[in-house]
Short mmCIF file of C-alpha atoms in Angstrom, two decimals:
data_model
loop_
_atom_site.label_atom_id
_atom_site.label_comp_id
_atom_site.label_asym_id
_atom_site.label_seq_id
_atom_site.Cartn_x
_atom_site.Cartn_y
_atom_site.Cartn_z
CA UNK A 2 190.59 70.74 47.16
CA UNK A 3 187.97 68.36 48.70
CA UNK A 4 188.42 64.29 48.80
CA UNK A 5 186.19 64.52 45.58
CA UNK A 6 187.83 66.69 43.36
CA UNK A 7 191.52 65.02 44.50
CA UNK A 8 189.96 61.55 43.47
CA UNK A 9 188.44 62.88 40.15
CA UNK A 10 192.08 64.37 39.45
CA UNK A 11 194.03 61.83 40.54
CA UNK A 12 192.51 59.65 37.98
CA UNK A 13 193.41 61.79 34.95
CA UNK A 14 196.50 62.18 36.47
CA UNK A 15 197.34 58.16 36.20
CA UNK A 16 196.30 57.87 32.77
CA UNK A 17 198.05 60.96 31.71
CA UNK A 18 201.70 59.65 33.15
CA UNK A 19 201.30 56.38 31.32
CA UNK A 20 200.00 58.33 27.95
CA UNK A 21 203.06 58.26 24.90
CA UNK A 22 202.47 60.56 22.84
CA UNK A 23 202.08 60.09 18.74
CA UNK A 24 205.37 61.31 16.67
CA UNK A 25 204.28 64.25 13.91
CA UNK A 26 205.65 65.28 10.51
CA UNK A 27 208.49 67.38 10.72
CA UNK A 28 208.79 68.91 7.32
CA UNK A 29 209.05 72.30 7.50
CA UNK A 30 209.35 72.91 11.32
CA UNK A 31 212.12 70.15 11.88
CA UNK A 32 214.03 72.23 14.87
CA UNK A 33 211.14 72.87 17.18
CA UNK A 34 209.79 69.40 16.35
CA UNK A 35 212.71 67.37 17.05
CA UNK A 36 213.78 69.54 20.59
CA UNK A 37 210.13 69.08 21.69
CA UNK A 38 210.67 65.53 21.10
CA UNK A 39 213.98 65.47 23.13
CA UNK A 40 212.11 67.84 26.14
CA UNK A 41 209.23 64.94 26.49
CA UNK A 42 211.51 62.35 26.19
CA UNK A 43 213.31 63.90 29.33
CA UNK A 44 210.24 64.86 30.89
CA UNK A 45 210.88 68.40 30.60
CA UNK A 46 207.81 69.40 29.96
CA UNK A 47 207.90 73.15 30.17
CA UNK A 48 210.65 73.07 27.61
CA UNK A 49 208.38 70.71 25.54
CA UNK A 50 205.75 73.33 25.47
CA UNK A 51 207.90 76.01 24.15
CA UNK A 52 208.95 74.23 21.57
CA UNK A 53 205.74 73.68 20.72
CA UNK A 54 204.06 76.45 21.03
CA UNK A 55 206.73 77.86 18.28
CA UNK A 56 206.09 74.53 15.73
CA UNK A 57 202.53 75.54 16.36
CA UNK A 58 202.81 79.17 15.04
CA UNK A 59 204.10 77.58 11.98
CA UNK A 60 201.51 74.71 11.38
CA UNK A 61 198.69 75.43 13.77
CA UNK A 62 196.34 72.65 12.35
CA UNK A 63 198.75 69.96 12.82
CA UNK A 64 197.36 67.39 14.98
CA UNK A 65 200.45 65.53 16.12
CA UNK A 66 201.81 69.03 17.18
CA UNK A 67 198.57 69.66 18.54
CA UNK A 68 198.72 66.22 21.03
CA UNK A 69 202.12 67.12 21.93
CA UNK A 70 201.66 70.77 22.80
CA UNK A 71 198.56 69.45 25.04
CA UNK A 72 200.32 66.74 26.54
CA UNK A 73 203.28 69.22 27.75
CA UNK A 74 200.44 71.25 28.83
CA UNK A 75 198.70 68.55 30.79
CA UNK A 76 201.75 67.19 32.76
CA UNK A 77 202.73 70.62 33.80
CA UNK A 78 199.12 71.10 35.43
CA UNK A 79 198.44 74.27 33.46
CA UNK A 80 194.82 73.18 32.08
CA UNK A 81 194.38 76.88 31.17
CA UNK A 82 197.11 76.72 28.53
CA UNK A 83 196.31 72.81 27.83
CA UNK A 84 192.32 73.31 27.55
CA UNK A 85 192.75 76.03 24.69
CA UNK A 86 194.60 73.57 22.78
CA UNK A 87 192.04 70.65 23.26
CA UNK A 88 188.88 72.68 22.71
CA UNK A 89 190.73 73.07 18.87
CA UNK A 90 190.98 69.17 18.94
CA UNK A 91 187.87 68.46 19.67
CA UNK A 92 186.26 70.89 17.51
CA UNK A 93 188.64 69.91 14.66
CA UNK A 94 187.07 65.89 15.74
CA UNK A 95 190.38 65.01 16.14
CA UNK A 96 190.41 61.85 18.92
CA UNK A 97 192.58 62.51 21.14
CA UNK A 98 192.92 60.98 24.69
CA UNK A 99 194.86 63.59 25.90
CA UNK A 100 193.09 66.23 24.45
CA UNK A 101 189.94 64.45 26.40
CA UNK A 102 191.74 64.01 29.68
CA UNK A 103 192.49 68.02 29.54
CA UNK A 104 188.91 68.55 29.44
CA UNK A 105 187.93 66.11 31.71
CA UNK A 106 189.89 67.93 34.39
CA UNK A 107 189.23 71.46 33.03
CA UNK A 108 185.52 70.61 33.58
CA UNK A 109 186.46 68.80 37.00
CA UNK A 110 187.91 71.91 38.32
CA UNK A 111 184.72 73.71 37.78
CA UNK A 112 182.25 71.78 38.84
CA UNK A 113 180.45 71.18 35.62
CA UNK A 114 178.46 67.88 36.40
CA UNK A 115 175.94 68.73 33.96
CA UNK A 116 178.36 68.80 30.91
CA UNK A 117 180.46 66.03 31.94
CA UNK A 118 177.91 63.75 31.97
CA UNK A 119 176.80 65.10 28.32
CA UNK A 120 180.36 64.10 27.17
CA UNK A 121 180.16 61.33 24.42
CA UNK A 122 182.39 58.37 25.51
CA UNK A 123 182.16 56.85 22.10
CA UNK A 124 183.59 60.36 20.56
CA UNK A 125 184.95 62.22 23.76
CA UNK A 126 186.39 59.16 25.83
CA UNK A 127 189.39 58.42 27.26
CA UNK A 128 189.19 54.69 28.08
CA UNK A 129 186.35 52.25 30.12
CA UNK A 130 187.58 52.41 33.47
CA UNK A 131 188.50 56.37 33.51
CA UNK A 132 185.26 56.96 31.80
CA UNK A 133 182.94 54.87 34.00
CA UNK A 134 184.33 56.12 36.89
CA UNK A 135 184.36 59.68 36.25
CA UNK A 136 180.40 59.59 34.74
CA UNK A 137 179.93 58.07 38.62
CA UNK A 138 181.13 60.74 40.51
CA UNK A 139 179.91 63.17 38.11
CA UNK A 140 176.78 61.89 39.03
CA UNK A 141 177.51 62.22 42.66
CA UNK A 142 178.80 65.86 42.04
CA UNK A 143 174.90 66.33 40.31
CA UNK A 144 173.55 64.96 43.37
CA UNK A 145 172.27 61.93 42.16
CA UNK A 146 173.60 59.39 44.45
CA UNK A 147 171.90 56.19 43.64
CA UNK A 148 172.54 56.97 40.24
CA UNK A 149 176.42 57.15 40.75
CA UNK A 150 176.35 54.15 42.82
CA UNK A 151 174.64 52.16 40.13
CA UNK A 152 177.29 53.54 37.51
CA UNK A 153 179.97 52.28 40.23
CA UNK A 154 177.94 48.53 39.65
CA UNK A 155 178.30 48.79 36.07
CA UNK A 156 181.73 49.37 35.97
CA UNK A 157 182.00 46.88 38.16
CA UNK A 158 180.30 44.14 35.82
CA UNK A 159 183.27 45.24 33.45
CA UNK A 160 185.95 42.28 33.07
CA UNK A 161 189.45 43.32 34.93
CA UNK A 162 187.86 46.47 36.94
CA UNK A 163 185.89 45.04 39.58
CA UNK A 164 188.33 45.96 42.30
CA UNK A 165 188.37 49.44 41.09
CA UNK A 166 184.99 50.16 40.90
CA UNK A 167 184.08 48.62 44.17
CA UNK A 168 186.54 51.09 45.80
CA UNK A 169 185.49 54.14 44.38
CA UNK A 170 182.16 52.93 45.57
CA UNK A 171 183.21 52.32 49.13
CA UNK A 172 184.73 56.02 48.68
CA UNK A 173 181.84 57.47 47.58
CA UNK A 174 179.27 55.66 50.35
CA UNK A 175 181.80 56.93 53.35
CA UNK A 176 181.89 60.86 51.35
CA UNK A 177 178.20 60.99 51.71
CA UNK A 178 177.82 59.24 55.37
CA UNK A 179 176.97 55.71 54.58
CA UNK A 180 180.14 54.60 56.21
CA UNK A 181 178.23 50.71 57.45
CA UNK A 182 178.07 50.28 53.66
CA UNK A 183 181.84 51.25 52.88
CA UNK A 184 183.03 49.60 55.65
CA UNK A 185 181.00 46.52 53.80
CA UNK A 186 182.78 46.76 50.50
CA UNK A 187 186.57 46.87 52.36
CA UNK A 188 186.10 44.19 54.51
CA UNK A 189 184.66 41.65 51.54
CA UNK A 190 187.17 39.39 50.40
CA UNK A 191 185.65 39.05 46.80
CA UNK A 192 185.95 42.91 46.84
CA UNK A 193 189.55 42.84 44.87
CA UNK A 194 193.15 43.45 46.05
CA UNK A 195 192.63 47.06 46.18
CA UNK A 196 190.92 46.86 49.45
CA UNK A 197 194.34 45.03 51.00
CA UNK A 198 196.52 48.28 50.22
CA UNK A 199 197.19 50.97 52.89
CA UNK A 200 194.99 53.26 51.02
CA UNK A 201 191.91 51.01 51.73
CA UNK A 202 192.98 50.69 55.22
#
């Protein structure tokens, strides 16, 4: 995996730890239900998605079992498993952020520029920062560099996530040689905090 794709992962990967997922109704599937519950709680998510895989066989259209299922899916790294599920969520039009993280990084993992940048943030999104950030690289991925640096700006005009955007930018103008221009970005003291941690060293 190249310094792209680990970035692009790594920031589902953030969101996705700090994600809670929704309770569901239990009637009618109480036992699987209520041990999934007690597997995420513990973070054992491979027990989590057994459980839940079973409460799905029984109500397969419920979308709290649904989130669940995907989330256990999604922390265990097994986006073949947790895609399945979230291509039923978002057909279904259920909004789900973890449903769109698992097909954020499905799509990630193969390259798909072209349909991640047709993904509807208003419908498909997982939050401003991840978003913005991901349509930048994607655009980078497409080959469109000025296009991904100007989606690094705009992110960038967004209140809070300055510092973020500025070093993804500085990442992304040292991946494609432009390394006087990253080197520009780190060393500017109105550039955030994020350029004083050992990773921006």
């Amino acid at each position: 995996m190249n310094l792209f794709s680990i970035r692009r992962f790594s920031i589902v990967a953030v969101v996705a730890a700090t994600f809670t997922a929704p309770p569901v109704s239990a009637e009618n599937n109480a036992g699987a239900y209520l041990a999934g519950r007690v597997a995420i709680a513990n973070s054992d998510f491979s027990a989590a998605s057994q459980y839940y895989t079973r409460a799905l066989s029984r109500d397969p259209g419920n979308p709290g079992l649904l989130e669940n299922a995907a989330l256990a899916q999604l922390a265990l790294g097994q986006l073949d498993r947790g895609v399945a599920i979230a291509e039923v969520m978002e057909a279904n039009g259920l909004r789900s952020q973890v449903a769109h993280m698992t097909m954020v990084a499905h799509l990630v993992n193969e390259g798909d520029y072209a349909a991640l940048l047709a993904r509807d943030p208003e419908t498909q999104g997982i939050g401003p920062l991840v978003d913005g950030l991901i349509s930048a690289w994607s655009h980078f991925g497409a080959g469109s560099v000025q296009q991904g640096l100007d989606e690094f700006d705009l992110v960038a005009e967004q209140n809070g996530l300055r510092g973020f955007a500025l070093f993804h930018k500085a990442m992304a103008l040292a991946m494609v040689g432009d390394f006087e221009g990253a080197e520009a970005i780190y060393s500017d003291p109105q550039a955030g905090p994020s350029m004083m941690t050992r990773r921006g060293a």
